[in-house]
Coordinates of C-alpha atoms in Angstrom, one line a residue:
Chain A
M183 CA 30.5 20.0 -8.7
A184 CA 27.9 18.3 -6.6
E185 CA 26.4 15.1 -7.8
A186 CA 23.1 15.9 -9.5
Q187 CA 20.3 15.4 -7.1
L188 CA 17.9 14.1 -9.7
P189 CA 18.3 12.7 -13.2
A190 CA 18.8 15.1 -16.1
G191 CA 15.5 16.6 -17.2
F192 CA 14.0 16.8 -13.7
E193 CA 15.7 19.9 -12.6
D194 CA 12.3 21.5 -12.0
L195 CA 11.8 19.1 -9.1
H196 CA 15.2 19.8 -7.4
R197 CA 13.7 22.2 -4.9
F198 CA 11.5 19.4 -3.5
A199 CA 14.1 16.8 -3.2
A200 CA 15.6 17.6 0.2
K201 CA 12.2 17.7 1.8
W202 CA 10.3 15.0 0.1
A203 CA 12.7 12.4 -1.5
L204 CA 12.7 10.2 1.6
P205 CA 13.5 6.5 1.4
T206 CA 10.8 5.0 3.6
E207 CA 7.0 5.2 4.1
R208 CA 7.5 6.0 7.7
Q209 CA 9.6 9.0 6.9
R210 CA 7.4 10.2 4.1
N211 CA 4.3 9.9 6.3
A212 CA 6.0 11.8 9.1
E213 CA 7.1 14.6 6.7
R214 CA 3.5 14.9 5.4
L215 CA 2.1 15.2 8.9
A216 CA 4.7 17.8 9.8
S217 CA 4.0 20.0 6.7
S218 CA 1.5 22.7 6.1
M219 CA -1.2 22.3 3.5
E220 CA 0.4 25.0 1.4
E221 CA 3.7 23.0 1.2
I222 CA 1.8 19.8 0.4
R223 CA -0.3 21.4 -2.3
E224 CA 2.7 23.1 -3.9
F225 CA 4.5 19.7 -4.2
Y226 CA 1.3 18.0 -5.4
D227 CA 0.6 20.6 -8.1
V228 CA 4.1 20.5 -9.5
M229 CA 4.7 16.8 -9.2
A230 CA 1.3 15.5 -10.6
P231 CA 2.0 16.4 -14.2
R232 CA 5.5 15.0 -13.9
M233 CA 4.6 11.6 -12.6
D234 CA 4.3 10.0 -16.0
A235 CA 7.8 11.1 -16.9
A236 CA 9.1 10.1 -13.5
V237 CA 7.7 6.6 -13.8
E238 CA 8.9 6.2 -17.4
H239 CA 12.4 7.2 -16.2
V240 CA 12.6 4.8 -13.2
N241 CA 11.1 1.9 -15.2
Q242 CA 14.4 1.8 -17.1
F243 CA 15.9 0.2 -13.9
T244 CA 15.1 -2.5 -11.5
M245 CA 14.5 -1.7 -7.8
D246 CA 17.8 -3.0 -6.7
A247 CA 19.9 -1.5 -9.4
M248 CA 18.9 2.1 -9.6
P249 CA 21.5 4.9 -9.7
A250 CA 21.2 7.4 -6.8
P251 CA 19.6 10.3 -8.7
S252 CA 17.0 8.0 -10.1
R253 CA 16.3 6.5 -6.7
R254 CA 15.8 10.0 -5.4
L255 CA 13.2 10.6 -8.2
F256 CA 11.6 7.3 -7.3
D257 CA 11.3 8.5 -3.7
L258 CA 9.7 11.7 -4.9
A259 CA 7.1 9.7 -6.8
M260 CA 6.5 7.6 -3.7
A261 CA 6.1 10.8 -1.7
F262 CA 3.6 12.1 -4.2
M263 CA 1.4 9.1 -3.6
E264 CA 1.7 9.6 0.2
I265 CA 0.7 13.3 0.1
S266 CA -2.0 12.8 -2.6
H267 CA -4.5 11.7 0.1
A268 CA -4.0 14.9 2.0
V269 CA -5.0 16.9 -1.1
E270 CA -7.6 14.6 -2.6
V271 CA -9.3 13.0 0.4
W272 CA -9.0 14.9 3.6
G273 CA -8.0 18.5 2.6
S274 CA -5.5 18.6 5.5
P275 CA -2.2 17.0 6.3
D276 CA -3.8 14.5 8.5
I277 CA -7.2 13.0 9.0
D278 CA -9.4 15.1 11.3
D279 CA -9.6 13.7 14.8
A280 CA -7.8 10.6 13.8
F281 CA -6.2 7.7 15.6
P282 CA -2.7 9.0 16.2
A283 CA -0.4 8.2 13.3
D284 CA 2.6 7.7 15.5
R285 CA 0.9 4.7 17.2
L286 CA 0.8 2.8 14.0
E287 CA 3.9 0.6 13.7
F288 CA 5.4 0.2 10.2
V289 CA 6.7 -3.4 9.9
L290 CA 8.1 -3.2 6.4
N291 CA 10.8 -0.8 5.4
Y292 CA 9.5 0.2 2.0
Chain B
M84 CA -28.2 -11.9 -12.0
D85 CA -27.8 -8.4 -10.7
T86 CA -30.8 -6.1 -11.1
N87 CA -31.2 -2.4 -10.3
M88 CA -32.6 -3.4 -6.9
T89 CA -29.4 -4.3 -5.2
M90 CA -30.8 -4.9 -1.7
P91 CA -30.6 -8.5 -0.7
T92 CA -34.2 -9.3 0.2
G93 CA -34.9 -11.4 3.3
A94 CA -33.4 -10.9 6.6
M95 CA -29.9 -12.4 7.2
T96 CA -30.4 -12.7 11.0
L97 CA -33.7 -14.4 10.7
H98 CA -32.2 -17.0 8.4
Y99 CA -30.4 -18.3 11.5
P100 CA -33.2 -18.7 14.0
D101 CA -31.0 -19.7 16.9
L102 CA -29.1 -16.3 16.7
G103 CA -31.9 -14.3 18.2
T104 CA -32.5 -10.6 17.6
E105 CA -32.4 -9.4 21.2
P106 CA -30.0 -6.7 22.4
L107 CA -26.7 -8.2 23.7
P108 CA -25.0 -7.5 27.0
I109 CA -21.9 -5.4 26.8
S110 CA -20.5 -6.7 30.1
V111 CA -18.6 -9.3 28.1
N112 CA -16.4 -6.6 26.7
V113 CA -15.4 -5.1 30.1
D114 CA -15.4 -7.9 32.6
P115 CA -11.9 -9.3 33.4
A116 CA -13.5 -12.6 34.6
Y117 CA -15.1 -13.1 31.2
F118 CA -11.8 -12.4 29.5
E119 CA -10.2 -15.2 31.5
L120 CA -13.0 -17.5 30.4
E121 CA -12.3 -16.5 26.8
R122 CA -8.6 -17.2 27.4
E123 CA -9.3 -20.7 28.6
H124 CA -12.3 -21.8 26.5
V125 CA -11.7 -19.8 23.3
F126 CA -8.0 -19.1 22.8
R127 CA -6.4 -22.1 24.4
K128 CA -8.8 -24.4 22.5
S129 CA -8.7 -22.9 19.1
W130 CA -6.6 -23.1 16.0
L131 CA -4.9 -19.7 15.7
N132 CA -3.3 -18.3 12.6
V133 CA 0.3 -17.1 13.3
G134 CA 1.7 -16.6 9.9
R135 CA 2.2 -18.0 6.4
E136 CA 4.5 -20.6 4.9
E137 CA 6.4 -17.8 3.0
D138 CA 7.4 -16.4 6.4
V139 CA 9.6 -19.5 6.8
P140 CA 10.5 -20.5 3.3
N141 CA 13.7 -22.4 3.9
P142 CA 14.8 -25.2 6.3
G143 CA 16.0 -23.5 9.5
D144 CA 13.9 -20.4 9.0
Y145 CA 12.1 -19.3 12.2
F146 CA 10.3 -16.5 13.8
V147 CA 8.9 -15.9 17.3
K148 CA 5.6 -14.4 18.3
H149 CA 4.7 -13.4 21.8
L150 CA 1.0 -14.2 22.4
E151 CA -0.1 -12.6 25.6
I152 CA -3.5 -14.5 25.3
L153 CA -1.7 -17.8 25.6
E154 CA 0.8 -16.4 28.1
T155 CA 3.6 -17.8 26.0
T156 CA 6.0 -17.0 23.2
V157 CA 5.6 -19.2 20.1
L158 CA 8.6 -20.3 18.1
V159 CA 7.6 -21.3 14.6
V160 CA 10.4 -23.1 12.6
R161 CA 10.7 -25.0 9.4
G162 CA 12.8 -28.0 10.2
Q163 CA 15.6 -29.4 8.2
D164 CA 13.0 -32.0 7.0
G165 CA 10.9 -29.1 5.6
V166 CA 8.1 -29.5 8.1
I167 CA 6.8 -26.4 9.9
R168 CA 6.5 -26.9 13.6
A169 CA 5.7 -24.6 16.5
F170 CA 7.0 -24.8 20.1
H171 CA 6.8 -22.8 23.3
D172 CA 9.9 -20.7 23.2
Q173 CA 11.1 -21.9 26.5
C174 CA 14.2 -23.8 27.5
K175 CA 13.2 -26.9 29.4
H176 CA 16.1 -26.5 31.9
R177 CA 14.8 -23.7 34.0
G178 CA 12.3 -22.0 31.7
N179 CA 14.4 -19.2 30.1
K180 CA 13.2 -17.8 26.8
I181 CA 15.5 -19.0 24.1
I182 CA 14.9 -16.6 21.2
R183 CA 14.3 -13.2 22.5
K184 CA 12.6 -11.8 19.4
G185 CA 12.5 -11.5 15.7
S186 CA 13.4 -14.1 13.1
G187 CA 16.3 -15.8 11.4
N188 CA 17.7 -19.0 10.2
C189 CA 19.7 -21.6 12.1
K190 CA 20.3 -25.3 12.5
F191 CA 20.2 -25.2 16.3
F192 CA 18.7 -23.1 19.0
S193 CA 21.0 -22.4 22.0
C194 CA 19.7 -21.0 25.2
G195 CA 21.8 -18.0 26.2
F196 CA 21.5 -18.9 29.9
H197 CA 23.5 -22.2 30.1
G198 CA 23.9 -23.3 26.4
W199 CA 21.3 -26.0 26.2
T200 CA 20.8 -26.7 22.5
Y201 CA 17.8 -27.9 20.5
D202 CA 17.5 -28.8 16.9
T203 CA 14.9 -27.4 14.5
A204 CA 12.6 -30.4 15.3
G205 CA 12.7 -29.3 19.0
K206 CA 14.9 -32.2 20.1
L207 CA 17.3 -31.4 23.0
V208 CA 20.7 -32.3 21.5
N209 CA 23.2 -30.9 23.9
V210 CA 23.4 -30.1 27.6
P211 CA 26.8 -28.6 28.7
D212 CA 28.2 -30.3 31.8
E213 CA 25.6 -33.0 31.3
D214 CA 27.2 -35.4 33.8
Q215 CA 26.5 -33.0 36.6
F216 CA 22.8 -33.7 36.3
F217 CA 20.9 -36.6 37.9
G218 CA 19.3 -39.0 35.6
L219 CA 18.7 -36.5 32.9
D220 CA 16.9 -38.1 29.9
K221 CA 17.4 -35.6 27.0
S222 CA 14.9 -37.4 24.8
K223 CA 12.1 -36.5 27.2
I224 CA 12.8 -32.8 27.5
G225 CA 12.6 -31.4 24.0
L226 CA 10.9 -28.1 23.3
T227 CA 7.2 -28.3 24.2
P228 CA 5.2 -28.4 20.9
L229 CA 2.0 -26.7 20.0
A230 CA -0.1 -28.6 17.5
T231 CA 0.8 -27.1 14.1
D232 CA -0.8 -27.4 10.7
T233 CA -1.1 -25.4 7.5
W234 CA -4.1 -24.6 5.3
E235 CA -3.9 -22.7 2.0
G236 CA -0.4 -21.6 3.1
F237 CA -1.6 -20.2 6.5
I238 CA 0.2 -21.6 9.5
F239 CA -2.1 -22.4 12.5
V240 CA -1.1 -23.5 16.0
N241 CA -3.2 -25.0 18.8
D242 CA -2.3 -24.8 22.4
Q243 CA -3.7 -28.2 23.0
P244 CA -1.0 -30.7 21.9
N245 CA -3.7 -33.1 20.7
P246 CA -6.6 -31.0 19.6
P247 CA -10.0 -32.8 19.4
E248 CA -10.5 -31.4 15.9
S249 CA -7.9 -31.3 13.1
L250 CA -7.4 -28.0 11.4
R251 CA -9.5 -29.1 8.5
E252 CA -12.3 -30.2 10.7
W253 CA -12.1 -27.0 12.7
L254 CA -12.4 -25.0 9.4
G255 CA -15.6 -26.8 8.6
E256 CA -17.4 -25.6 5.5
L257 CA -14.6 -23.0 4.8
A258 CA -11.9 -25.7 4.4
D259 CA -12.8 -26.3 0.7
Q260 CA -14.1 -22.9 -0.4
F261 CA -10.8 -21.3 -1.4
Q262 CA -9.2 -24.2 -3.3
G263 CA -5.6 -22.9 -3.8
W264 CA -6.5 -19.3 -4.6
F265 CA -3.8 -18.1 -2.2
S266 CA -1.0 -19.8 -4.0
A267 CA -2.1 -18.7 -7.4
G268 CA -1.5 -15.2 -8.7
D269 CA 1.9 -14.6 -7.0
R270 CA 0.4 -12.4 -4.3
T271 CA 3.0 -11.3 -1.8
L272 CA 3.2 -9.2 1.4
M273 CA 3.3 -5.6 0.3
A274 CA 2.1 -3.7 3.4
S275 CA 2.4 -4.6 7.1
Y276 CA 1.5 -2.7 10.2
M277 CA 0.9 -3.3 13.8
V278 CA -1.2 -1.3 16.2
D279 CA -1.8 -1.6 20.0
V280 CA -5.2 -0.4 21.0
K281 CA -7.0 0.1 24.3
C282 CA -10.1 -1.9 23.6
N283 CA -11.5 -5.4 24.0
W284 CA -10.7 -7.8 21.1
K285 CA -14.4 -8.2 20.3
V286 CA -15.0 -4.5 20.2
F287 CA -12.1 -4.4 17.8
I288 CA -13.4 -7.1 15.5
D289 CA -17.0 -5.7 15.6
A290 CA -15.8 -2.6 13.8
F291 CA -14.4 -4.6 10.9
V292 CA -17.2 -7.1 10.2
E293 CA -19.9 -4.8 9.1
A294 CA -20.3 -2.2 6.4
Y295 CA -23.0 -0.1 8.1
H296 CA -20.2 2.3 9.3
A297 CA -18.9 2.9 5.8
P298 CA -20.8 6.0 4.8
Y299 CA -20.0 7.6 8.2
I300 CA -16.5 6.6 9.3
H301 CA -15.3 6.5 5.7
G302 CA -17.5 9.3 4.4
R303 CA -14.6 11.5 3.3
S304 CA -12.4 8.7 2.0
V305 CA -13.7 5.5 0.5
G306 CA -17.3 5.5 1.7
D307 CA -18.5 6.1 -1.9
A308 CA -16.9 2.8 -2.9
F309 CA -19.5 1.1 -0.8
T310 CA -22.6 3.2 -1.4
S311 CA -24.6 4.7 -4.2
P312 CA -28.2 5.9 -4.7
E313 CA -29.2 2.3 -5.1
N314 CA -27.5 1.3 -1.9
P315 CA -27.1 4.4 0.3
L316 CA -26.4 2.6 3.5
A317 CA -23.9 0.0 2.4
H318 CA -26.1 -3.0 2.8
L319 CA -24.4 -6.4 2.5
W320 CA -24.9 -8.8 -0.4
S321 CA -25.1 -11.7 2.0
A322 CA -23.8 -13.3 5.2
R323 CA -22.9 -16.9 5.6
L324 CA -22.7 -18.1 9.2
Y325 CA -21.2 -21.4 10.3
K326 CA -20.7 -23.1 13.6
R327 CA -17.7 -20.9 14.5
H328 CA -16.7 -18.9 11.4
R329 CA -18.6 -16.3 9.3
S330 CA -18.3 -14.7 5.9
I331 CA -19.9 -11.5 4.5
S332 CA -20.0 -10.2 1.0
V333 CA -19.7 -6.4 0.8
W334 CA -21.3 -4.3 -1.9
G335 CA -19.0 -2.2 -4.0
T336 CA -19.2 0.2 -6.8
E337 CA -16.9 2.0 -9.2
R338 CA -16.5 5.7 -8.6
P339 CA -14.5 8.2 -10.6
P340 CA -10.9 7.8 -9.6
S341 CA -8.9 10.7 -8.2
R342 CA -6.0 12.0 -10.1
A343 CA -3.5 9.9 -8.1
E344 CA -5.7 6.8 -8.2
E345 CA -6.0 7.1 -12.0
M346 CA -2.2 7.2 -12.2
A347 CA -1.8 4.4 -9.7
F348 CA -4.0 2.0 -11.7
R349 CA -2.2 3.0 -14.9
F350 CA 1.3 2.5 -13.6
G351 CA 0.3 -0.8 -11.9
K352 CA -2.6 -3.2 -11.6
K353 CA -6.0 -2.2 -10.3
V354 CA -6.5 -3.3 -6.7
W355 CA -8.2 -1.8 -3.5
P356 CA -10.0 0.6 -3.3
A357 CA -11.4 -0.2 -6.7
P358 CA -14.1 -2.8 -6.3
G359 CA -13.4 -6.4 -7.2
T360 CA -14.7 -7.1 -10.6
V361 CA -15.2 -10.7 -11.5
N362 CA -12.4 -10.9 -14.0
E363 CA -10.3 -13.4 -12.2
P364 CA -11.3 -17.1 -11.7
L365 CA -12.6 -17.2 -8.2
P366 CA -13.1 -20.2 -6.0
P367 CA -16.6 -20.9 -4.8
G368 CA -16.2 -19.3 -1.4
I369 CA -15.4 -15.8 -2.7
N370 CA -18.4 -13.7 -3.9
P371 CA -20.3 -16.9 -4.1
N372 CA -23.2 -15.4 -6.0
R373 CA -20.9 -13.7 -8.4
H374 CA -22.3 -10.2 -7.9
E375 CA -20.8 -7.6 -10.2
K376 CA -21.1 -4.8 -7.7
W377 CA -18.8 -6.5 -5.2
A378 CA -16.1 -4.9 -3.1
F379 CA -14.8 -7.9 -1.2
D380 CA -15.6 -10.7 1.1
I381 CA -14.7 -10.6 4.8
N382 CA -14.1 -14.0 6.4
L383 CA -13.7 -14.2 10.1
F384 CA -12.1 -17.4 11.2
F385 CA -13.0 -17.8 14.9
P386 CA -11.8 -16.5 17.0
N387 CA -9.5 -13.8 15.7
F388 CA -8.3 -14.3 12.1
Q389 CA -9.9 -12.1 9.5
L390 CA -9.3 -12.6 5.8
G391 CA -10.6 -10.0 3.5
I392 CA -10.5 -11.2 -0.1
A393 CA -11.1 -9.3 -3.3
N394 CA -10.1 -9.5 -6.9
G395 CA -6.3 -9.5 -6.9
Y396 CA -5.5 -9.0 -3.3
Y397 CA -6.2 -10.2 0.2
L398 CA -6.0 -8.4 3.5
I399 CA -5.2 -10.2 6.8
Y400 CA -6.1 -8.9 10.2
N401 CA -5.0 -10.8 13.3
Y402 CA -6.5 -9.5 16.5
W403 CA -4.4 -10.5 19.6
P404 CA -6.0 -9.9 23.0
V405 CA -3.7 -8.7 25.6
A406 CA -6.1 -7.7 28.4
V407 CA -9.9 -7.2 28.6
D408 CA -9.3 -3.7 27.4
R409 CA -6.3 -4.0 25.2
T410 CA -5.7 -5.7 21.8
K411 CA -2.8 -5.7 19.3
M412 CA -3.8 -5.9 15.7
E413 CA -1.6 -7.0 12.8
I414 CA -2.5 -5.7 9.3
K415 CA -1.1 -7.4 6.3
L416 CA -1.9 -6.7 2.7
Y417 CA -1.0 -9.2 0.0
M418 CA -1.0 -8.2 -3.6
Y419 CA 0.8 -8.9 -6.8
K420 CA 4.6 -8.8 -6.6
P421 CA 5.7 -5.6 -8.3
E422 CA 8.0 -6.2 -11.2
T423 CA 8.9 -2.6 -12.0
P424 CA 9.5 0.6 -10.0
G425 CA 6.3 2.0 -11.5
Q426 CA 4.3 -0.9 -10.0
F427 CA 6.0 -0.2 -6.7
I428 CA 4.9 3.4 -6.9
S429 CA 1.4 2.3 -7.8
Q430 CA 1.2 0.1 -4.7
E431 CA 2.4 3.0 -2.5
Y432 CA -0.9 4.7 -3.4
V433 CA -2.8 1.7 -2.3
R434 CA -0.7 1.0 0.8
T435 CA -0.8 4.6 2.1
L436 CA -4.5 5.1 1.5
M437 CA -5.4 1.8 3.1
R438 CA -3.3 2.7 6.1
D439 CA -5.1 6.0 6.6
V440 CA -8.6 4.4 6.0
I441 CA -7.8 1.9 8.7
R442 CA -6.9 4.8 11.0
E443 CA -10.5 6.1 10.4
D444 CA -11.7 2.7 11.7
L445 CA -9.3 2.7 14.6
N446 CA -10.8 6.0 15.8
T447 CA -13.9 4.4 17.3
M448 CA -12.5 1.7 19.4
E449 CA -10.8 3.3 22.3
S450 CA -13.6 5.8 22.7
T451 CA -16.2 3.0 22.7
Q452 CA -14.2 0.9 25.3
A453 CA -13.7 3.9 27.5
T454 CA -17.4 4.6 27.8
L455 CA -18.4 0.9 28.2
R456 CA -16.8 0.8 31.6
S457 CA -19.1 3.4 33.0
G458 CA -22.0 0.9 33.3
A459 CA -24.3 3.6 32.0
M460 CA -25.3 1.3 29.2
T461 CA -25.9 -2.4 29.6
H462 CA -26.8 -3.7 26.1
M463 CA -26.0 -3.0 22.5
Y464 CA -28.5 -3.1 19.7
L465 CA -27.6 -4.9 16.5
S466 CA -29.3 -4.5 13.2
D467 CA -29.6 -7.2 10.5
Q468 CA -26.6 -5.6 8.8
E469 CA -24.6 -6.3 11.9
V470 CA -25.4 -10.0 11.9
A471 CA -21.7 -11.0 11.8
V472 CA -21.2 -8.9 15.0
R473 CA -24.1 -10.8 16.7
H474 CA -22.7 -14.2 15.5
G475 CA -19.4 -13.4 17.1
Y476 CA -20.8 -12.9 20.6
K477 CA -22.9 -16.0 20.3
V478 CA -20.0 -18.3 19.3
V479 CA -17.8 -17.0 22.1
Q480 CA -20.6 -17.7 24.6
R481 CA -21.1 -21.2 23.2
A482 CA -17.4 -21.9 23.4
I483 CA -17.3 -20.8 27.1
E484 CA -20.3 -23.0 27.8
G485 CA -18.7 -26.0 26.1
L486 CA -21.5 -26.1 23.5
L487 CA -19.3 -26.0 20.4

């Protein structure tokens, strides 16, 4: 039996885990820019009402002592914040006519 | 006392009669000879911010920073005695770079070429095969220091080993305006980016020291945080100009949060892009008139260190000139240290939005620089709202003419 991808109670988010539960900002940003608006909106619409429950769950732990399924849920919540701007601000995966995202160097590994 | 008429009356530029109001030449942003004058008379003679004390918290901690504008690599190290020093990262044997890159902790620096070894105070302590040399006096060939000092936790270096002004003298009126605010409130580095842009360092700074662009460049994103019917064009509250440095206070307003922003400021503390509200004790230099509709202050420490300060966070920009048409910018956001995963997720909202809003700003620079070279335009026109831009050009020119 495969290890649960996400904590119990979050099975409805399983289908997003492989794509969006990425451990760094650089990876989550890259995934956002490589996705269609439909994919982004689908994740946004399903994840938004689940964010309170996700945060309540991960707040049981500290950042450096989180079990793997909970860490994956944390990464999904981080990805929600990343893609939220595509939905709420720009209406597209990236900013129109923007300074190229891949020229911005990420110094921290959050 | 704030009133419904939010526009600061009176002209900022005319408050400083020696600034002038004339169009300014753009040749200074494309002329390689002017760039060399800036290198000699601005960057080699200024106190430059290279980091913060927390970057080297323990004895033996060090980092290196290559500064093309000084044509050197700077090695910043906290000695075993706790003192922070900076040296040219250069072995005094035949000039090899000792630390190639990065950071770490050690008691001694050994050059990889022939094993010459220096301690963390820069003293040359070991030369392999020393008796093969002729009259070598190790005490005279330690690492070459740069003048180093700290202020409010910020580490500054000066390429002149004995600068004519101490750091505090250099800071002038700004030296006492922040009074320990940076060490209060447990603010820590929570976002850090670097970007390499094909534009002159002054063109770069210009884009970040005025709010006039806010409704346009940030029209889709956070422009509505700086505008409203009472202030549709993002007029500044005030500008304070000094001999070298300058500060502006930017108007800001609440706007209905998006769904993600509402969550972010519920899971964690309210920071950018919500406007700074005066609910934290502020030192005199920040929002000096205590305006309620206040976004943040921008302080530009001549020549290239920008410190944006608001309620609960500060944002550092260091602009490093590489060539007349190339600049590297470091972006560092300091906010409260997250204590829970929820607060971390909250800050991800802030970090990722700020990153993208800065990309909106970055969009103008290379296109501006590219057109400036054509010579089709000789002067730029600066409004009262761009007074900090004007001041920047004037101070650089005064530095080059030896008038500072």
